[in-house]
mmCIF file of C-alpha atoms in Angstrom:
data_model
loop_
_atom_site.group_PDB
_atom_site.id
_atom_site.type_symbol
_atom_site.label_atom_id
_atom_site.label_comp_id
_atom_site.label_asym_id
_atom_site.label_seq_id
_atom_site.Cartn_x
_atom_site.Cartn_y
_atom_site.Cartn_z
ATOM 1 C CA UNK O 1 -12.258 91.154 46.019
ATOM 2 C CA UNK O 2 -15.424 91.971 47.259
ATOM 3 C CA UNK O 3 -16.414 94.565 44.485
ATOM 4 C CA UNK O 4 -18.904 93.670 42.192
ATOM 5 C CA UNK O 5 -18.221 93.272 38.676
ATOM 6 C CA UNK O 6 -19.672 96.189 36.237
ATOM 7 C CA UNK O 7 -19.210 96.151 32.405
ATOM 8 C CA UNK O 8 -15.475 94.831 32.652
ATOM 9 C CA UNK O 9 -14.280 98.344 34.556
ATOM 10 C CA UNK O 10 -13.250 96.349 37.724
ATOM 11 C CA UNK O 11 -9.086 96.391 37.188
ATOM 12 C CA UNK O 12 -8.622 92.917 38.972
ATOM 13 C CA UNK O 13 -9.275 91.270 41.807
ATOM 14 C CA UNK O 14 -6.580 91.390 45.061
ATOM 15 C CA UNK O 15 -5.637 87.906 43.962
ATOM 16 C CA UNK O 16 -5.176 88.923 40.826
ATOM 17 C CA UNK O 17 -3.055 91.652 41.901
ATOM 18 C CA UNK O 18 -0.990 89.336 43.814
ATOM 19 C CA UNK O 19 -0.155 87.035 41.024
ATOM 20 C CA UNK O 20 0.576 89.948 38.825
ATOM 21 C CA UNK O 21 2.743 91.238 41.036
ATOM 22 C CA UNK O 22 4.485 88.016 41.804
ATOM 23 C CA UNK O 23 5.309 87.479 37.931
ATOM 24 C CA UNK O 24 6.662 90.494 37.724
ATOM 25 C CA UNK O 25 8.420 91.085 40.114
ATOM 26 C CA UNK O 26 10.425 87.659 39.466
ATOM 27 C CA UNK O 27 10.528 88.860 35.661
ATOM 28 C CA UNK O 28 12.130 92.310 36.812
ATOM 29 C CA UNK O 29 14.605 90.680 39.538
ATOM 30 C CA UNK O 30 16.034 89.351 35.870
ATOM 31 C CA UNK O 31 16.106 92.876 33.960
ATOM 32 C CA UNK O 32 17.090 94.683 37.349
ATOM 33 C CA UNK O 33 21.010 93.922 38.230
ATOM 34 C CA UNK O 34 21.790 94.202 42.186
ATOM 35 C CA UNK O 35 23.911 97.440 41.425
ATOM 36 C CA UNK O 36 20.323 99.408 40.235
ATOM 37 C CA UNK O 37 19.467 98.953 43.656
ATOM 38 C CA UNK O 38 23.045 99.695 44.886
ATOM 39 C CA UNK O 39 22.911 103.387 43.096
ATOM 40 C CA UNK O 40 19.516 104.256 44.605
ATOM 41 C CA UNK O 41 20.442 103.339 47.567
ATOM 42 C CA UNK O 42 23.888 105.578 47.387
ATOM 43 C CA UNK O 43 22.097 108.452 45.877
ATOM 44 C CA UNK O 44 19.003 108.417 48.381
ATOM 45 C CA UNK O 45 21.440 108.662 51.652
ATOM 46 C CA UNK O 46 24.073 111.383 50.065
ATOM 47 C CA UNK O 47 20.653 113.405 49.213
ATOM 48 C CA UNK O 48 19.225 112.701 52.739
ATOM 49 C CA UNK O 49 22.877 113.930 54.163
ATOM 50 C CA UNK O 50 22.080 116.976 52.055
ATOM 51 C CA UNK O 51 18.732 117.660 53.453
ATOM 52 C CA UNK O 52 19.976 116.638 57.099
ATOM 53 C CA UNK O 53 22.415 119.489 56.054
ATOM 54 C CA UNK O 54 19.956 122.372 54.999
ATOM 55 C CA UNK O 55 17.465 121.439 58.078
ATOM 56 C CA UNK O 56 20.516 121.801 60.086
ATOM 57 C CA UNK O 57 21.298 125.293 58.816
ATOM 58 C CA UNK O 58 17.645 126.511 59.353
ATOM 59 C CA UNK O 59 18.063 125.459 62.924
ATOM 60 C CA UNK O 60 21.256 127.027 64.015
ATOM 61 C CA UNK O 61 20.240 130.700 62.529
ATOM 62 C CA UNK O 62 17.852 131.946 65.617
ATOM 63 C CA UNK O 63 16.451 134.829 62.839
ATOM 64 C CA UNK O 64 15.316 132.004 60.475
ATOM 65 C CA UNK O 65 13.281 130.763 62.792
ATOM 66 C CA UNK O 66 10.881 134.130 62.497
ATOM 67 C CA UNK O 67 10.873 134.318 58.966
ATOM 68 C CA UNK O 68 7.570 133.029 56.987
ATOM 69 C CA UNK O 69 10.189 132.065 53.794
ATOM 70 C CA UNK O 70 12.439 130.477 55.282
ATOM 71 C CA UNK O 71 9.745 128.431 57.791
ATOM 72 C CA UNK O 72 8.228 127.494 55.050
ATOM 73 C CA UNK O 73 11.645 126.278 53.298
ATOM 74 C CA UNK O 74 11.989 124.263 56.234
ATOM 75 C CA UNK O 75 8.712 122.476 55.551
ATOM 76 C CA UNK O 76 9.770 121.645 51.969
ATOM 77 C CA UNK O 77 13.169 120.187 53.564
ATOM 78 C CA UNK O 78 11.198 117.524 55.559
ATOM 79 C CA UNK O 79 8.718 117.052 53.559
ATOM 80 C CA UNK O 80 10.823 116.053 50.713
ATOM 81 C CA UNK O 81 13.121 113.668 53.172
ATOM 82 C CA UNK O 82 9.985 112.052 54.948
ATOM 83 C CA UNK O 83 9.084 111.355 51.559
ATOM 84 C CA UNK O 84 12.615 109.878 50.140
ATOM 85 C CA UNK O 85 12.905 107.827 52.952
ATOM 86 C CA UNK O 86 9.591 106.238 53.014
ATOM 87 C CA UNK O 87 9.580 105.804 49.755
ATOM 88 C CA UNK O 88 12.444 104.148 49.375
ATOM 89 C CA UNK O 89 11.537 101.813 52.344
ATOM 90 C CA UNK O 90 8.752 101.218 49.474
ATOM 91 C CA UNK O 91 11.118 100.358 46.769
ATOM 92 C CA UNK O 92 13.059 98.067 49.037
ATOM 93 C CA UNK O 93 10.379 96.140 50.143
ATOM 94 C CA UNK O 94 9.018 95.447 46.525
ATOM 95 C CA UNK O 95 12.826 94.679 45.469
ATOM 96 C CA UNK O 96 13.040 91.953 47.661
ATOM 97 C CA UNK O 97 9.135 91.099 47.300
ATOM 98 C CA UNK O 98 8.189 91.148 50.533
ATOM 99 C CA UNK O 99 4.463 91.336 51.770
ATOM 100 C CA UNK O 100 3.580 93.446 54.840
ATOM 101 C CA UNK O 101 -0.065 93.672 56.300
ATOM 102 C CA UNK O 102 -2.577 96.145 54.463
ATOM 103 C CA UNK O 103 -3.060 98.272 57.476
ATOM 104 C CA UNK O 104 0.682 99.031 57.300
ATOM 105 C CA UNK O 105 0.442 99.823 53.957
ATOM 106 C CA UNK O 106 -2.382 101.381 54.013
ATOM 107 C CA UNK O 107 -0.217 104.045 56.999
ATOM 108 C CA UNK O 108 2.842 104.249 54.238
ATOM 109 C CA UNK O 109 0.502 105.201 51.373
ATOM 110 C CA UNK O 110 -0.867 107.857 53.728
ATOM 111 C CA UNK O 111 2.358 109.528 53.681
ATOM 112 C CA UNK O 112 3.640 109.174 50.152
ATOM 113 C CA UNK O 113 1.038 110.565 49.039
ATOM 114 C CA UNK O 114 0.094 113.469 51.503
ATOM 115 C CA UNK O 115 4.067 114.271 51.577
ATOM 116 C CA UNK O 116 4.068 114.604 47.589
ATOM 117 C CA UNK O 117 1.797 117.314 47.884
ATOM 118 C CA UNK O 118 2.963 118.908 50.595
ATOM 119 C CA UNK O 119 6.657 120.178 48.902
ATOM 120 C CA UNK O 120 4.079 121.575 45.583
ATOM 121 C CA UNK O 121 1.547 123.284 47.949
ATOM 122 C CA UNK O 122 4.130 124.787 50.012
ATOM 123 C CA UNK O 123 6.029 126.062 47.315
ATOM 124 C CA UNK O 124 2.793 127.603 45.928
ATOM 125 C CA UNK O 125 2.309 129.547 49.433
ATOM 126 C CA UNK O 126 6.316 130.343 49.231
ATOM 127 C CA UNK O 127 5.640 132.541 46.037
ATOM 128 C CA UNK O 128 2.237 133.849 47.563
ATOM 129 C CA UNK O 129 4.757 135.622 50.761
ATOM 130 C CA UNK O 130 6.748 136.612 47.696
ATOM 131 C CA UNK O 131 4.115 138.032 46.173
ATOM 132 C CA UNK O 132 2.979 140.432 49.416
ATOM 133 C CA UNK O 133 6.483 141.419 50.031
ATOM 134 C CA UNK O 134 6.852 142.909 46.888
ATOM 135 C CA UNK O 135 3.350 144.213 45.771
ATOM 136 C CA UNK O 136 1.691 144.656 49.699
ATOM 137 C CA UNK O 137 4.930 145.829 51.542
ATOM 138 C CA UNK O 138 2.869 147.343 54.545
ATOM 139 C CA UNK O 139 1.101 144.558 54.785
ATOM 140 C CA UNK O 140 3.662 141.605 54.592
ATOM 141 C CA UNK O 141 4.326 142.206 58.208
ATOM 142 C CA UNK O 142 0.511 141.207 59.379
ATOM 143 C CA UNK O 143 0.201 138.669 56.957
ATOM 144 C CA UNK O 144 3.541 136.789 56.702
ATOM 145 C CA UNK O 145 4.206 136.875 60.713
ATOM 146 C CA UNK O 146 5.148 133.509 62.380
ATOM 147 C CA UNK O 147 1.920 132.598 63.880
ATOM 148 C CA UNK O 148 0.071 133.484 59.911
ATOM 149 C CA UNK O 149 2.991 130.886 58.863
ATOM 150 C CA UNK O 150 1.779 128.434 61.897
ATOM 151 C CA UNK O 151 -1.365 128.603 60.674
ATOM 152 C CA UNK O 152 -0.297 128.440 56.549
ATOM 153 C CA UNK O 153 1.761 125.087 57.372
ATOM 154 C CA UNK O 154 -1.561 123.476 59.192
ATOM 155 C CA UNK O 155 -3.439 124.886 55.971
ATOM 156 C CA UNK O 156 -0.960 123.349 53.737
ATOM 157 C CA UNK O 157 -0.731 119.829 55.331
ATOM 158 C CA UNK O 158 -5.270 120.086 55.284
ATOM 159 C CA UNK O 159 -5.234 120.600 51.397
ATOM 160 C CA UNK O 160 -2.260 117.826 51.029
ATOM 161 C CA UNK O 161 -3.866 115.337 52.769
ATOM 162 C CA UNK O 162 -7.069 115.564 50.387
ATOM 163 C CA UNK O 163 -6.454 113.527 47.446
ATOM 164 C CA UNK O 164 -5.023 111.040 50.359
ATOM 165 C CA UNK O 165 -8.396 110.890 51.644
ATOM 166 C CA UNK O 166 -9.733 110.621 48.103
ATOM 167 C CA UNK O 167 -8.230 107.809 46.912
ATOM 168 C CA UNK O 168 -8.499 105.473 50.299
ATOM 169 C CA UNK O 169 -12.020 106.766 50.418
ATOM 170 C CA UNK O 170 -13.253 105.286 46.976
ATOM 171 C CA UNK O 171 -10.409 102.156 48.433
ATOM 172 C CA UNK O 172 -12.257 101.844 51.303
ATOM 173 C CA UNK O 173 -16.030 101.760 49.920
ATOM 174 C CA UNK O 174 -15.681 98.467 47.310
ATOM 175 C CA UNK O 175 -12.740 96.678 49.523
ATOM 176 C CA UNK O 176 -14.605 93.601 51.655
ATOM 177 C CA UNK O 177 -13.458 92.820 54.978
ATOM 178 C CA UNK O 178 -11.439 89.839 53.636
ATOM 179 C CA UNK O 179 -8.882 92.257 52.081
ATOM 180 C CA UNK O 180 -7.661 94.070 54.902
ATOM 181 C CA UNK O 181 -6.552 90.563 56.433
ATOM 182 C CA UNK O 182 -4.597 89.932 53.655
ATOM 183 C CA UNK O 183 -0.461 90.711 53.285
ATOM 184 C CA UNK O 184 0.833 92.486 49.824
ATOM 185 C CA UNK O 185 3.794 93.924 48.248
ATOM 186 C CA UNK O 186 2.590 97.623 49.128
ATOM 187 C CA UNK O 187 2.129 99.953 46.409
ATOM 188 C CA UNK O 188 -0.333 103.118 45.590
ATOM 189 C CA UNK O 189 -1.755 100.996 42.727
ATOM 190 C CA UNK O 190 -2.602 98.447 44.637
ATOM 191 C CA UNK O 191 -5.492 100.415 45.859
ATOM 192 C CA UNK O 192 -7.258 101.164 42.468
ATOM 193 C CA UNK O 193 -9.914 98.779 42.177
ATOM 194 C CA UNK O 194 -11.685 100.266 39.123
ATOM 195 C CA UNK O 195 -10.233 102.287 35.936
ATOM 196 C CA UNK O 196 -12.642 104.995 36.916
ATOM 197 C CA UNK O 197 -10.764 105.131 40.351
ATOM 198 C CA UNK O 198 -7.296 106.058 37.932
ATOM 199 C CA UNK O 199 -9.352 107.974 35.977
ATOM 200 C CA UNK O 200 -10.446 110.697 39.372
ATOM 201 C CA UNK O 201 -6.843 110.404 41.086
ATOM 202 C CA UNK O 202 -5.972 111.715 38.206
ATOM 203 C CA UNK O 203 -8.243 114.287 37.358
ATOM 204 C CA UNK O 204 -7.437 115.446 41.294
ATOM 205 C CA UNK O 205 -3.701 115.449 40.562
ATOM 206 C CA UNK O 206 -4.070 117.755 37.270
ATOM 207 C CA UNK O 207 -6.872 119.724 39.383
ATOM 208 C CA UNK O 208 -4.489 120.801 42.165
ATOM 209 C CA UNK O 209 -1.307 121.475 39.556
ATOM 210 C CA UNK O 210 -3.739 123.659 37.931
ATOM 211 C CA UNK O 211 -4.373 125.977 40.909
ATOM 212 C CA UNK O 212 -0.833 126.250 41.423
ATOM 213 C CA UNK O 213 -0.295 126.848 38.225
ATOM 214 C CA UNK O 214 -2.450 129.862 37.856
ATOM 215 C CA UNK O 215 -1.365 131.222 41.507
ATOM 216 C CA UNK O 216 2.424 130.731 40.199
ATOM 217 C CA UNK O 217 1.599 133.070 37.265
ATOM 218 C CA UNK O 218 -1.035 135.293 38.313
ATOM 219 C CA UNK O 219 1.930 136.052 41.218
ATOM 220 C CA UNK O 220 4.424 136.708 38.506
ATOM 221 C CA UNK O 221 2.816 138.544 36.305
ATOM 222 C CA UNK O 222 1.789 141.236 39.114
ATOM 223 C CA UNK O 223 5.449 140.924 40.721
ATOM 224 C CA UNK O 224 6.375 142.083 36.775
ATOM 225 C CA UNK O 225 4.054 145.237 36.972
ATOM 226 C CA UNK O 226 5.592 145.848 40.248
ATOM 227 C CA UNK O 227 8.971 145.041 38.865
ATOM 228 C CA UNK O 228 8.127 148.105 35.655
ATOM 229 C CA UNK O 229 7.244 150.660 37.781
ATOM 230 C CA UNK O 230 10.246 150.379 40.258
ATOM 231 C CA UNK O 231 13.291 152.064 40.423
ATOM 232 C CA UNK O 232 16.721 151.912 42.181
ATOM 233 C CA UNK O 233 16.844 149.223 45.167
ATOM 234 C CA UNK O 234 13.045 148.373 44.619
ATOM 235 C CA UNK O 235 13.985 147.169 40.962
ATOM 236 C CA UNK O 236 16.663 144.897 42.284
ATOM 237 C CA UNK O 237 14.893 143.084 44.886
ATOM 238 C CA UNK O 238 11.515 143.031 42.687
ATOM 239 C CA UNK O 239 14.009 141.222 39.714
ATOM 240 C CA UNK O 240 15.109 139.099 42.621
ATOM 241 C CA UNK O 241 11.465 138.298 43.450
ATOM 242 C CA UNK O 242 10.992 137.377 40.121
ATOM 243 C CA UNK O 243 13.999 134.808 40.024
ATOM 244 C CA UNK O 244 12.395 133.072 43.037
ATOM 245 C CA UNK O 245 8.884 133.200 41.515
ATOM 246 C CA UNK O 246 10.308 131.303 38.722
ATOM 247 C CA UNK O 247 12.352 128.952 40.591
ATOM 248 C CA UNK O 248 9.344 128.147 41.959
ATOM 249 C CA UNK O 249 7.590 127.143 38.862
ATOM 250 C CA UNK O 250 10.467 125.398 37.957
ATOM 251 C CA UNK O 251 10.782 123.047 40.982
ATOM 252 C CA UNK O 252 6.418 122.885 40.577
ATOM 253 C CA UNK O 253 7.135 121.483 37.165
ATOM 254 C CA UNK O 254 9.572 118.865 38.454
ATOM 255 C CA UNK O 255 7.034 117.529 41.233
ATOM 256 C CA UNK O 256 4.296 118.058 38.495
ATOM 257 C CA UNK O 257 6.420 115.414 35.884
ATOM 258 C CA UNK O 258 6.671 113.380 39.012
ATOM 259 C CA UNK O 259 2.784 112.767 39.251
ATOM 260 C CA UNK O 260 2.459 111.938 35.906
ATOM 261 C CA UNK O 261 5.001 109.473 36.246
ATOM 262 C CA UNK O 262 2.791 106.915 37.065
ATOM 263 C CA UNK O 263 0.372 107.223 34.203
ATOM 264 C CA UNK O 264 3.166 107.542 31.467
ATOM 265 C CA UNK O 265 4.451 104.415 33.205
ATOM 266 C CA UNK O 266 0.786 102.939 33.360
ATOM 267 C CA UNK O 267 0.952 103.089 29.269
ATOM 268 C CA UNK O 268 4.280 101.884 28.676
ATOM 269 C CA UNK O 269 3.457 98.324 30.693
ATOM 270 C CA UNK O 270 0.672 97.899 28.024
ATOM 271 C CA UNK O 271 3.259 97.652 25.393
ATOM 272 C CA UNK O 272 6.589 96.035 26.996
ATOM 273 C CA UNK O 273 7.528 95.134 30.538
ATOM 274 C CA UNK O 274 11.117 95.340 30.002
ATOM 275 C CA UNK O 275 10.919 98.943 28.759
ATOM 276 C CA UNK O 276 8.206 99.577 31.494
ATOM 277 C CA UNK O 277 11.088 98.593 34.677
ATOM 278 C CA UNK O 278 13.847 100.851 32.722
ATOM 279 C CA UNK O 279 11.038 103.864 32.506
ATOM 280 C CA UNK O 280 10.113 103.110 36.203
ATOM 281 C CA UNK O 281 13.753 102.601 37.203
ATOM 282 C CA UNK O 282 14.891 106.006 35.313
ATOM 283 C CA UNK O 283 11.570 107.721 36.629
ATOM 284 C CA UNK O 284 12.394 107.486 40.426
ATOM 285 C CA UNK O 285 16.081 108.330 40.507
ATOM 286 C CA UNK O 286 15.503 111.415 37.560
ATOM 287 C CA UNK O 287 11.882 113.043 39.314
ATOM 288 C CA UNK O 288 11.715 111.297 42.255
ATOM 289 C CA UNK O 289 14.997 110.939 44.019
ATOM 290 C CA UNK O 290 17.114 113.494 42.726
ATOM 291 C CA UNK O 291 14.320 116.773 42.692
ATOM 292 C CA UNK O 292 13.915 116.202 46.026
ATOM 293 C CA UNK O 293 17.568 117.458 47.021
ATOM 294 C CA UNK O 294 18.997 119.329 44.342
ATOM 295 C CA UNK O 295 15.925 121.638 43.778
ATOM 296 C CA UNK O 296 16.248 123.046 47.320
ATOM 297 C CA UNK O 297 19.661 122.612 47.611
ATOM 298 C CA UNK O 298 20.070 125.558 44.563
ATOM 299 C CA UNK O 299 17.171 127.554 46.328
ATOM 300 C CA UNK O 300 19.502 127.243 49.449
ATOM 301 C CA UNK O 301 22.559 128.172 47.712
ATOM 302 C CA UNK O 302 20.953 131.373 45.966
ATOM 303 C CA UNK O 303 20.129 132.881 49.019
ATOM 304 C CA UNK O 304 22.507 134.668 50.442
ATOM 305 C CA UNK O 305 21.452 134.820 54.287
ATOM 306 C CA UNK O 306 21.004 130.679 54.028
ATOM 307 C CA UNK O 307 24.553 130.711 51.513
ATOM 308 C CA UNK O 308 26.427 132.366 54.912
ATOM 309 C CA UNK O 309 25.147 130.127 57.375
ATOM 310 C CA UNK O 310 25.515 126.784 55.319
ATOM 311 C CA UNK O 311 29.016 127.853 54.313
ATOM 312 C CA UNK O 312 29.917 128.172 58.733
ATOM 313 C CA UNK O 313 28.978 124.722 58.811
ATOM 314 C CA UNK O 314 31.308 123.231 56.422
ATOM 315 C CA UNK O 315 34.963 122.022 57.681
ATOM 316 C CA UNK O 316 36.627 124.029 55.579
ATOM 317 C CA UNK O 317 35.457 127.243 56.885
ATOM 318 C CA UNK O 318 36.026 126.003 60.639
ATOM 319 C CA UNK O 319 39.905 125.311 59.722
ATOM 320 C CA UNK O 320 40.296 128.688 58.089
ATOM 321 C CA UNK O 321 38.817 130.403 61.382
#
């Protein structure tokens, strides 16, 4: 690599990288049966099926179509399988070890890691329309209409696409010329040059889950005032907003345990390579794979406008019509 050398920070060298990943790789084909990749497989296309599904729903119901919540569900629906399927293409090239150009990696690392914000930052706004439907009523109108939510999903995709630019930025200034003619098993890491590099995608991660964080709460804890001070049909659907606000959190924590995946991962390789493919291996089917379809899937199935449609489409209900 190109990048100069600077009190033993540099990580290693592309060929360096290479080899490392060669060795392993041919270590893990040993600790990682066929049928691991078998079950990944399986699970990633019935969870696709399921998205396919709930996108699917969202387009045959015209009135969706006009309302900011369920737009913005929408967004989490491809977002989530843009990113399982491009991710897996990920885990299937490394499975098999093979190398693609860095310019085509470079374009996949784009979107895993603009995509893996963009289900977090959109359920952030999701709890913000929440949030002015219950405490600014007259104003949820003018500030949730379709062209605001036009504009919110542009936002959304701007501040996802930051810690993209981050990381391929600091990538981009110590990388030589040499590198990008190179071919590589493609993986985020493989762009970290330096352990300061780790050290600010990570302090970006934790910076962004702390915003949301404090949105998520400062939202529910005014959505609670709201929720003392009602009465009759107000109370219910302010309770109801506050089972949604914490759904929310919930599915924010799941993406949030995703991101530190890496890290926790990171550590365990310094201490045993068999227990670091079983962490890796567990990581991506437990907050990877199976967040990405079963948190939406209960957010579609607790709604009771989305329940009605969803249910239409299902066989069974066509044979009982």
């Amino acid at each position: 690599m190109g990048a100069p050398s600077t009190g033993g920070e540099v990580v290693t060298s592309f060929q360096e990288v290479s080899a490392l990943q060669e060795s392993s790789l041919q270590v893990a084909e040993s600790l990682r049966p066929n049928d691991r990749m078998i079950i990944v497989q399986i699970l990633v296309i019935i969870f696709l099926c399921i998205n396919m599904l709930l996108i699917l729903t969202f387009i045959k119901k015209e009135s969706f179509h006009t309302s900011a919540r369920y737009i913005l569900f929408s967004v989490t629906l491809l977002s989530d399988s843009l990113l399982l399927f491009v991710s897996d293409i990920l885990v299937i090239l490394t499975y098999f070890q093979f190398t693609i150009p860095v310019w085509l990696c470079i374009i996949l690392t784009i979107f895993v890691v603009m995509y893996t914000f963009v289900t977090p930052v959109t359920l952030t706004a999701m709890t913000l329309e929440r949030y002015v439907a219950i405490c600014m009523p007259l104003r949820h109108g003018q500030l949730c209409s379709t062209r605001s939510t036009m504009y919110c999903i542009l936002i959304i995709h701007v501040l996802s696409s930051a810690p993209c630019i981050i990381i391929l930025s600091m990538f981009f200034a110590f990388a030589s010329l040499k590198f990008y003619k190179q071919s590589m098993i493609c993986s985020v890491e493989a762009f970290t040059l330096y352990r300061w590099q780790d050290h600010v995608r990570s302090a970006v991660f934790q910076f962004y889950f702390l915003i949301m964080g404090i949105t998520i709460a400062y939202s529910y804890v005014q959505i609670m005032k709201v929720a003392k001070a009602a009465s009759g049909d107000k109370k219910k659907l302010t309770h109801k907003g506050l089972k949604t606000v914490i759904l929310h959190a919930f599915q924010l924590l799941l993406c949030l345990i995703q991101l530190w995946c890496p890290f926790i991962e990171t550590a365990v390789l310094q201490i045993d390579f068999r227990l670091f493919i079983n962490v890796r291996y567990s990581n991506y089917i437990m907050f990877s794979i199976a967040p990405r379809c079963l948190s939406p899937l209960i957010y579609g199935l607790r709604d009771e406008n989305f329940f009605l449609v969803l249910k239409s489409l299902m066989p069974t209900s066509s044979c009982s019509k």
